Coordinates of C-alpha atoms in Angstrom, one line a residue:
Chain X
X1470 CA -51.8 41.0 3.3
X1471 CA -49.7 38.1 4.5
X1472 CA -49.8 35.7 7.5
X1473 CA -46.7 33.7 8.3
X1474 CA -45.2 31.4 10.9
X1475 CA -41.8 32.9 11.5
X1476 CA -40.3 29.9 13.2
X1477 CA -38.5 28.5 10.2
X1478 CA -37.6 31.7 8.4
X1479 CA -34.6 34.0 8.8
X1480 CA -37.0 36.9 9.0
X1481 CA -38.8 38.8 6.3
X1482 CA -36.0 40.3 4.3
X1483 CA -34.2 38.6 1.4
X1484 CA -30.8 37.4 2.3
X1485 CA -28.6 35.3 0.0
X1486 CA -28.7 31.6 0.8
X1487 CA -31.3 32.0 3.6
X1488 CA -35.0 31.1 3.7
X1489 CA -36.9 34.3 4.1
X1490 CA -40.6 35.3 3.7
X1491 CA -39.9 38.0 1.1
X1492 CA -37.7 35.5 -0.7
X1493 CA -40.4 32.9 -0.9
X1494 CA -43.0 35.4 -2.1
X1495 CA -40.6 36.8 -4.8
X1496 CA -39.8 33.2 -5.9
X1497 CA -43.6 32.4 -6.1
X1498 CA -44.3 35.6 -8.1
X1499 CA -41.4 34.9 -10.5
X1500 CA -42.7 31.4 -11.1
X1501 CA -46.2 32.6 -11.7
X1502 CA -45.3 35.4 -14.1
X1503 CA -42.2 33.9 -15.7
X1504 CA -40.0 37.0 -14.9
X1505 CA -38.1 38.3 -11.9
X1506 CA -40.6 40.2 -9.6
X1507 CA -39.7 42.0 -6.4
X1508 CA -42.0 42.8 -3.4
X1509 CA -41.7 45.6 -0.9
X1510 CA -42.8 45.0 2.7
X1511 CA -44.1 47.4 5.3
X1512 CA -41.0 46.6 7.3
X1513 CA -38.7 43.8 8.3
X1514 CA -39.5 41.2 10.9
X1515 CA -36.6 39.4 12.6
X1516 CA -35.9 35.7 12.5
X1517 CA -38.6 33.8 14.3
X1518 CA -41.1 36.7 14.5
X1519 CA -44.6 35.9 13.1
X1520 CA -47.1 37.9 11.2
X1521 CA -50.9 37.9 11.1
X1522 CA -51.1 40.9 8.8
X1523 CA -47.8 41.9 7.1
X1524 CA -48.4 44.0 4.0
X1525 CA -46.3 44.1 0.9
X1526 CA -46.8 45.6 -2.5
X1527 CA -45.5 44.7 -6.0
X1528 CA -45.8 45.6 -9.6
X1529 CA -47.0 42.6 -11.5
X1530 CA -48.1 42.1 -15.1
X1531 CA -51.9 42.7 -15.4
X1532 CA -52.6 39.1 -16.4
X1533 CA -54.5 37.8 -13.4
X1534 CA -57.4 39.1 -11.3
X1535 CA -56.6 39.7 -7.7
X1536 CA -58.6 36.6 -6.7
X1537 CA -56.8 34.4 -9.2
X1538 CA -53.4 35.8 -8.2
X1539 CA -54.1 35.0 -4.6
X1540 CA -55.0 31.4 -5.5
X1541 CA -51.9 31.1 -7.7
X1542 CA -49.7 32.4 -5.0
X1543 CA -51.2 30.2 -2.2
X1544 CA -50.9 27.2 -4.5
X1545 CA -47.2 27.9 -5.0
X1546 CA -46.0 29.1 -1.6
X1547 CA -45.0 26.8 1.2
X1548 CA -47.5 26.1 4.0
X1549 CA -45.9 28.5 6.5
X1550 CA -46.8 31.6 4.4
X1551 CA -50.3 32.5 3.3
X1552 CA -51.5 35.4 1.3
X1553 CA -54.8 36.5 3.0
X1554 CA -55.7 39.2 0.6
X1555 CA -54.6 40.6 -2.8
X1556 CA -55.9 44.1 -3.5
X1557 CA -55.1 46.6 -6.4
X1558 CA -53.5 49.8 -5.1
X1559 CA -52.7 53.1 -6.7
X1560 CA -49.2 53.2 -8.3
X1561 CA -47.9 55.6 -5.6
X1562 CA -48.8 53.2 -2.8
X1563 CA -45.7 52.1 -0.8
X1564 CA -46.2 49.4 1.8
X1565 CA -43.5 51.0 3.9
X1566 CA -43.8 54.8 3.5
X1567 CA -47.6 54.9 3.1
X1568 CA -48.1 53.2 6.5
X1569 CA -49.2 55.5 9.3
X1570 CA -48.8 52.9 12.1
X1571 CA -47.9 49.3 13.0
X1572 CA -49.5 47.2 15.6
X1573 CA -47.6 44.3 17.2
X1574 CA -48.8 41.7 19.7
X1575 CA -46.6 39.8 22.2
X1576 CA -48.0 36.7 23.7
X1577 CA -46.7 35.6 27.1
X1578 CA -47.7 32.2 28.7
X1579 CA -47.7 31.8 32.4
X1580 CA -46.2 28.3 32.6
X1581 CA -45.4 25.8 29.9
X1582 CA -47.3 24.3 27.0
X1583 CA -45.8 22.1 24.2
X1584 CA -48.7 23.1 22.0
X1585 CA -48.0 26.8 22.4
X1586 CA -44.3 26.8 22.7
X1587 CA -43.7 28.0 19.1
X1588 CA -46.1 30.9 19.5
X1589 CA -45.6 32.3 23.0
X1590 CA -43.0 33.0 25.5
X1591 CA -43.3 30.4 28.2
X1592 CA -42.6 32.0 31.6
X1593 CA -41.0 30.0 34.3
X1594 CA -41.3 32.8 36.9
X1595 CA -44.2 34.8 38.3
X1596 CA -45.0 38.4 37.1
X1597 CA -47.4 40.9 38.6
X1598 CA -49.6 42.3 35.8
X1599 CA -50.3 45.5 37.7
X1600 CA -46.6 46.2 38.0
X1601 CA -46.2 45.6 34.3
X1602 CA -49.1 48.1 33.6
X1603 CA -47.4 50.7 35.8
X1604 CA -44.3 50.5 33.5
X1605 CA -46.4 50.4 30.4
X1606 CA -48.1 53.7 31.3
X1607 CA -44.8 55.5 31.3
X1608 CA -43.6 54.5 27.9
X1609 CA -45.9 56.1 25.2
X1610 CA -44.8 59.4 23.7
X1611 CA -42.5 60.7 21.0
X1612 CA -38.9 59.9 21.8
X1613 CA -35.8 58.2 20.6
X1614 CA -36.2 54.6 21.8
X1615 CA -32.6 53.7 20.9
X1616 CA -31.8 52.3 24.3
X1617 CA -34.6 49.7 24.0
X1618 CA -33.6 48.8 20.5
X1619 CA -30.7 47.0 18.8
X1620 CA -28.2 49.0 16.8
X1621 CA -30.9 51.4 15.6
X1622 CA -32.1 54.8 16.5
X1623 CA -34.6 57.6 15.7
X1624 CA -37.8 59.2 17.0
X1625 CA -40.8 57.0 17.2
X1626 CA -44.3 58.0 18.3
X1627 CA -45.3 55.2 20.6
X1628 CA -49.1 55.5 20.7
X1629 CA -50.1 52.8 23.2
X1630 CA -48.8 49.8 25.2
X1631 CA -51.7 47.7 26.4
X1632 CA -51.6 44.7 28.6
X1633 CA -54.5 42.2 28.7
X1634 CA -55.0 38.9 30.5
X1635 CA -56.5 36.1 28.4
X1636 CA -56.7 33.0 30.5
X1637 CA -53.2 31.8 31.2
X1638 CA -51.7 34.3 28.6
X1639 CA -50.7 37.9 29.0
X1640 CA -51.0 39.8 25.8
X1641 CA -49.0 43.0 25.2
X1642 CA -50.3 45.1 22.3
X1643 CA -48.2 48.1 21.1
X1644 CA -48.8 50.6 18.4
X1645 CA -46.4 53.2 16.9
X1646 CA -45.9 55.1 13.7
X1647 CA -42.7 53.1 13.4
X1648 CA -40.5 50.8 15.5
X1649 CA -36.8 50.6 15.8
X1650 CA -35.0 47.2 15.3
X1651 CA -36.0 44.8 18.2
X1652 CA -37.8 47.6 19.9
X1653 CA -41.0 45.7 20.7
X1654 CA -38.9 42.9 22.2
X1655 CA -37.0 45.5 24.2
X1656 CA -40.3 46.9 25.5
X1657 CA -41.6 43.4 26.5
X1658 CA -38.2 42.6 28.2
X1659 CA -38.6 45.8 30.2
X1660 CA -42.3 45.0 31.1
X1661 CA -41.3 41.5 32.3
X1662 CA -38.5 42.8 34.6
X1663 CA -41.1 45.3 35.8
X1664 CA -43.5 42.5 36.5
X1665 CA -40.9 40.7 38.6
X1666 CA -40.2 43.8 40.6
X1667 CA -36.7 44.0 39.3
X1668 CA -37.3 47.3 37.5
X1669 CA -39.3 50.0 39.2
X1670 CA -41.3 52.8 37.5
X1671 CA -38.6 55.3 38.6
X1672 CA -35.9 53.3 36.7
X1673 CA -37.7 53.7 33.3
X1674 CA -36.5 57.2 32.4
X1675 CA -32.9 56.3 33.2
X1676 CA -33.1 53.2 31.0
X1677 CA -34.6 55.3 28.2
X1678 CA -31.7 57.7 28.5
X1679 CA -29.1 55.0 28.5
X1680 CA -28.1 55.8 32.1
X1681 CA -29.2 52.3 33.3
X1682 CA -28.7 49.1 31.4
X1683 CA -31.8 47.8 29.7
X1684 CA -33.1 44.2 30.4
X1685 CA -32.7 41.4 27.9
X1686 CA -34.8 41.4 24.8
X1687 CA -37.8 39.1 25.0
X1688 CA -37.4 36.2 22.5
X1689 CA -38.8 36.3 19.0
X1690 CA -41.3 33.5 19.2
X1691 CA -44.0 35.4 21.2
X1692 CA -44.0 38.3 18.7
X1693 CA -46.6 39.0 15.9
X1694 CA -46.9 41.8 13.4
X1695 CA -50.7 42.1 13.7
X1696 CA -51.6 45.0 11.4
X1697 CA -50.2 47.8 9.4
X1698 CA -52.4 50.9 9.2
X1699 CA -52.8 53.0 6.1
X1700 CA -54.7 56.3 5.6
X1701 CA -58.3 55.6 4.4
X1702 CA -58.4 56.9 0.8
Chain L
X309 CA -50.9 13.9 33.2
X310 CA -49.1 14.8 30.1
X311 CA -49.3 17.4 27.3
X312 CA -47.5 17.0 24.0
X313 CA -47.1 18.3 20.5
X314 CA -47.2 15.2 18.4
X315 CA -45.7 16.8 15.3
X316 CA -42.1 15.5 15.8
X317 CA -42.9 12.2 17.5
X318 CA -43.5 8.7 16.1
X319 CA -46.5 8.6 18.3
X320 CA -46.7 7.6 22.0
X321 CA -45.4 4.1 22.1
X322 CA -41.7 3.1 22.4
X323 CA -40.2 1.9 19.2
X324 CA -36.5 1.1 18.7
X325 CA -34.6 3.9 17.0
X326 CA -37.6 6.3 16.9
X327 CA -38.4 9.4 18.9
X328 CA -41.6 8.6 20.9
X329 CA -43.3 10.3 23.8
X330 CA -43.2 7.2 26.0
X331 CA -39.5 6.8 25.1
X332 CA -38.7 10.4 26.1
X333 CA -40.5 10.0 29.5
X334 CA -38.8 6.7 30.2
X335 CA -35.5 8.2 29.4
X336 CA -36.1 11.2 31.7
X337 CA -37.2 8.9 34.6
X338 CA -34.2 6.7 34.1
X339 CA -31.9 9.7 34.2
X340 CA -33.6 11.0 37.3
X341 CA -33.5 7.8 39.3
X342 CA -30.4 6.2 37.8
X343 CA -32.2 3.0 36.9
X344 CA -34.3 1.7 34.0
X345 CA -37.9 2.8 34.6
X346 CA -41.0 2.1 32.4
X347 CA -44.3 3.9 32.1
X348 CA -47.7 2.7 31.0
X349 CA -49.9 5.0 29.0
X350 CA -53.7 5.1 28.8
X351 CA -53.4 4.2 25.2
X352 CA -51.3 4.8 22.1
X353 CA -51.5 7.9 20.0
X354 CA -50.3 7.7 16.4
X355 CA -47.6 9.7 14.7
X356 CA -48.5 13.4 14.7
X357 CA -51.4 13.1 17.2
X358 CA -51.3 15.6 20.1
X359 CA -52.3 15.3 23.7
X360 CA -53.6 17.8 26.2
X361 CA -54.2 15.2 28.9
X362 CA -52.6 11.8 28.2
X363 CA -52.2 9.8 31.4
X364 CA -49.4 7.4 32.2
X365 CA -48.5 5.6 35.4
X366 CA -45.2 4.3 36.7
X367 CA -43.5 2.7 39.7
X368 CA -40.7 5.0 40.9
X369 CA -38.4 4.9 43.9
X370 CA -40.0 7.0 46.7
X371 CA -37.2 9.5 46.7
X372 CA -39.0 12.6 45.5
X373 CA -42.3 14.3 46.4
X374 CA -44.8 14.5 43.4
X375 CA -44.0 18.3 43.1
X376 CA -40.3 17.7 42.9
X377 CA -40.6 14.8 40.6
X378 CA -42.7 16.9 38.3
X379 CA -40.0 19.7 38.3
X380 CA -37.2 17.1 37.7
X381 CA -39.1 15.6 34.8
X382 CA -39.9 18.9 33.2
X383 CA -36.3 20.0 33.6
X384 CA -35.1 16.9 31.8
X385 CA -37.8 16.5 29.0
X386 CA -37.6 18.2 25.7
X387 CA -39.9 21.3 25.1
X388 CA -42.5 19.4 23.2
X389 CA -43.6 17.2 26.1
X390 CA -44.7 18.6 29.4
X391 CA -45.8 16.9 32.6
X392 CA -48.9 18.8 33.8
X393 CA -49.5 16.8 37.0
X394 CA -47.8 14.2 39.1
X395 CA -50.2 12.4 41.6
X396 CA -49.7 9.4 43.8
X397 CA -52.0 6.5 42.9
X398 CA -52.9 3.2 44.5
X399 CA -50.7 0.3 43.4
X400 CA -53.5 -1.3 41.5
X401 CA -54.1 1.8 39.3
X402 CA -53.4 1.1 35.7
X403 CA -53.6 4.1 33.2
X404 CA -55.0 1.8 30.5
X405 CA -57.3 -0.6 32.3
X406 CA -58.6 1.7 35.0
X407 CA -59.8 4.2 32.5
X408 CA -63.6 4.3 31.9
X409 CA -63.6 6.6 28.9
X410 CA -61.4 8.7 26.6
X411 CA -62.2 12.1 25.1
X412 CA -60.7 13.3 21.9
X413 CA -61.0 16.6 20.1
X414 CA -60.5 17.2 16.3
X415 CA -59.9 20.7 15.1
X416 CA -60.8 21.6 11.6
X417 CA -60.0 25.0 10.2
X418 CA -62.1 26.5 7.3
X419 CA -59.4 27.9 5.1
X420 CA -55.6 28.2 5.7
X421 CA -53.5 29.6 8.5
X422 CA -49.7 29.2 8.8
X423 CA -49.9 29.8 12.5
X424 CA -52.5 26.9 13.0
X425 CA -51.2 24.5 10.4
X426 CA -49.5 22.2 12.8
X427 CA -52.5 22.0 15.0
X428 CA -55.6 21.8 12.8
X429 CA -56.7 20.3 9.5
X430 CA -56.9 23.2 7.0
X431 CA -59.9 22.7 4.8
X432 CA -59.7 23.8 1.2
X433 CA -63.3 22.9 0.5
X434 CA -66.7 24.0 2.0
X435 CA -68.6 21.8 4.4
X436 CA -72.1 22.1 5.8
X437 CA -72.0 21.8 9.5
X438 CA -75.7 20.8 9.7
X439 CA -75.0 17.8 7.4
X440 CA -72.0 16.9 9.5
X441 CA -74.3 16.8 12.6
X442 CA -76.8 14.6 10.8
X443 CA -74.1 12.0 10.3
X444 CA -72.8 12.5 13.8
X445 CA -76.2 11.7 15.4
X446 CA -76.2 8.3 13.8
X447 CA -72.9 7.1 15.2
X448 CA -73.2 6.7 18.9
X449 CA -73.9 3.3 20.4
X450 CA -72.2 0.0 21.2
X451 CA -70.8 -1.6 18.1
X452 CA -67.7 -2.9 16.3
X453 CA -66.3 0.1 14.6
X454 CA -63.8 -1.9 12.6
X455 CA -64.8 -0.5 9.3
X456 CA -63.9 3.1 10.5
X457 CA -60.6 1.9 11.9
X458 CA -57.3 0.6 10.7
X459 CA -56.4 -3.1 11.1
X460 CA -58.2 -3.2 14.5
X461 CA -61.5 -4.4 15.8
X462 CA -63.8 -4.9 18.7
X463 CA -66.8 -3.4 20.4
X464 CA -66.7 0.2 21.5
X465 CA -69.3 2.2 23.4
X466 CA -69.2 5.5 21.5
X467 CA -70.9 7.8 23.9
X468 CA -71.0 11.1 22.0
X469 CA -70.0 12.9 18.8
X470 CA -70.4 16.6 19.2
X471 CA -69.7 19.3 16.7
X472 CA -69.2 22.9 17.7
X473 CA -68.3 26.0 15.7
X474 CA -65.6 28.2 17.2
X475 CA -65.1 31.2 14.9
X476 CA -63.4 29.8 11.8
X477 CA -62.8 26.4 13.4
X478 CA -65.1 23.4 13.6
X479 CA -64.4 21.2 16.7
X480 CA -65.5 17.6 16.8
X481 CA -65.5 16.1 20.3
X482 CA -65.9 12.3 20.7
X483 CA -66.1 10.2 23.8
X484 CA -66.0 6.4 24.1
X485 CA -65.0 3.7 26.6
X486 CA -62.2 2.9 24.1
X487 CA -61.3 3.6 20.6
X488 CA -59.9 1.3 17.9
X489 CA -56.8 2.3 16.0
X490 CA -57.4 5.4 13.9
X491 CA -61.1 5.3 14.7
X492 CA -61.4 9.0 15.6
X493 CA -59.8 10.0 12.3
X494 CA -62.1 7.6 10.6
X495 CA -65.1 9.2 12.2
X496 CA -63.9 12.7 11.2
X497 CA -63.2 11.6 7.7
X498 CA -66.8 10.3 7.5
X499 CA -68.2 13.6 8.9
X500 CA -66.2 15.7 6.4
X501 CA -67.5 13.7 3.5
X502 CA -71.0 14.0 5.0
X503 CA -70.4 17.8 5.2
X504 CA -69.6 17.9 1.5
X505 CA -72.7 15.9 0.7
X506 CA -70.6 13.1 -0.7
X507 CA -71.9 10.7 2.0
X508 CA -75.6 10.8 3.0
X509 CA -77.0 9.7 6.4
X510 CA -78.5 6.6 4.7
X511 CA -75.0 5.5 3.6
X512 CA -73.7 5.4 7.2
X513 CA -75.0 2.0 8.2
X514 CA -73.6 0.4 5.1
X515 CA -70.2 1.9 5.8
X516 CA -70.3 0.7 9.4
X517 CA -71.1 -2.8 8.1
X518 CA -68.3 -2.8 5.5
X519 CA -70.7 -2.8 2.6
X520 CA -69.6 0.5 1.3
X521 CA -66.0 1.9 1.3
X522 CA -65.3 4.3 4.1
X523 CA -63.9 7.7 3.3
X524 CA -60.1 8.5 3.9
X525 CA -58.9 9.0 7.5
X526 CA -58.6 12.7 8.5
X527 CA -54.9 13.6 9.0
X528 CA -53.2 13.3 12.5
X529 CA -52.4 16.9 13.0
X530 CA -55.9 18.0 13.9
X531 CA -56.3 15.3 16.6
X532 CA -55.9 15.7 20.4
X533 CA -56.3 13.3 23.3
X534 CA -58.0 15.7 25.6
X535 CA -58.8 13.7 28.7
X536 CA -58.9 10.2 30.1
X537 CA -61.7 9.6 32.6
X538 CA -61.2 7.4 35.7
X539 CA -63.8 6.4 38.3
X540 CA -63.8 8.8 41.2
X541 CA -62.5 6.9 44.2

């Protein structure tokens, strides 16, 4: 289980010549074991997206206990990635395909704060949280969310879209069996336009069908992969 | 009143060729008013130190209301500085000399977190908070704290040193009429060594007198200037 600050990464997935989280972890494992080792994540996160609980699995030589491997990894990794937990798993465990759902959080700040700017979307306009909730209630269900996503498609079972107020922040928590590319940021973009009254509940079905243009994606810096859920064995 | 993320600044005070908070604010004011304008802060903060409530005053042409000046400044300043409040003050107000006390917060994190690393000290050892409190109780009073400071001296009235636990963080809050250079980081360094049992309460007086070497300064990134207190008019 991995926490990272996405700000200075080109996302999760290995890309030649780019600094990625997967790339850093594979490099650290390869240093520790002296051989090329790959990891498999539960899913990609885009450039700038953070994680509190990304999950990845790997086959490694049985030389170190989980606790010692965790220490060796954290001693080798840069400060913006941290391995929170190392656990042995059955050989058929697959961080991606074994997952039954993913939970993301999006943090919106009403106003501006230099100390939170890397980790929230700073809003320079007013939103009405009740209006956001009206939009949020329409979204859950099994459907193809392609019109809220970016060059991706397929059915997702969106289980919940919850909006909570925490002081000056608005937190949007979403859970689905899987998400299309940029889909969470598409949902938050929609909620924000709803909160401004620029999109009404009756517009939502038309947007989901591609009959009305979707609002812009919310930026990456407010987004966190919080938890990946696996069946309890 | 100013908030800033100190990470990418060479501290508050203008220095030729360096990016400083005072320098950025003076540049923004000079752009807005078309003439060279200076500001005076309540005190310096070092490289990497943050502020939630730094205070600075300035004489500006009476062209803009406080609200419009605030908007113009925030539209001109970089994202890591934010003007929280603009208020008219009497001509004899001086952000430095009118202040009656300064409040600083130091955030210590037990463990590691990529998402907090810019804003806390990540501890890779255990500390006993009760032992820290025993040291903290000895410190308040009027004295020359030169042996906890860096190349600075003079009497300070240290009013309180409070230690609170907030989840996985330990917060140290200190208040004094004034602080010597690096004094808060010297205090926190002392508390941490106390929390590890490496400094005992009976060592404190000797350290304050310069008879025993003081522990290393705590790093800048956990430190915040929270508030500057002025007499109520």
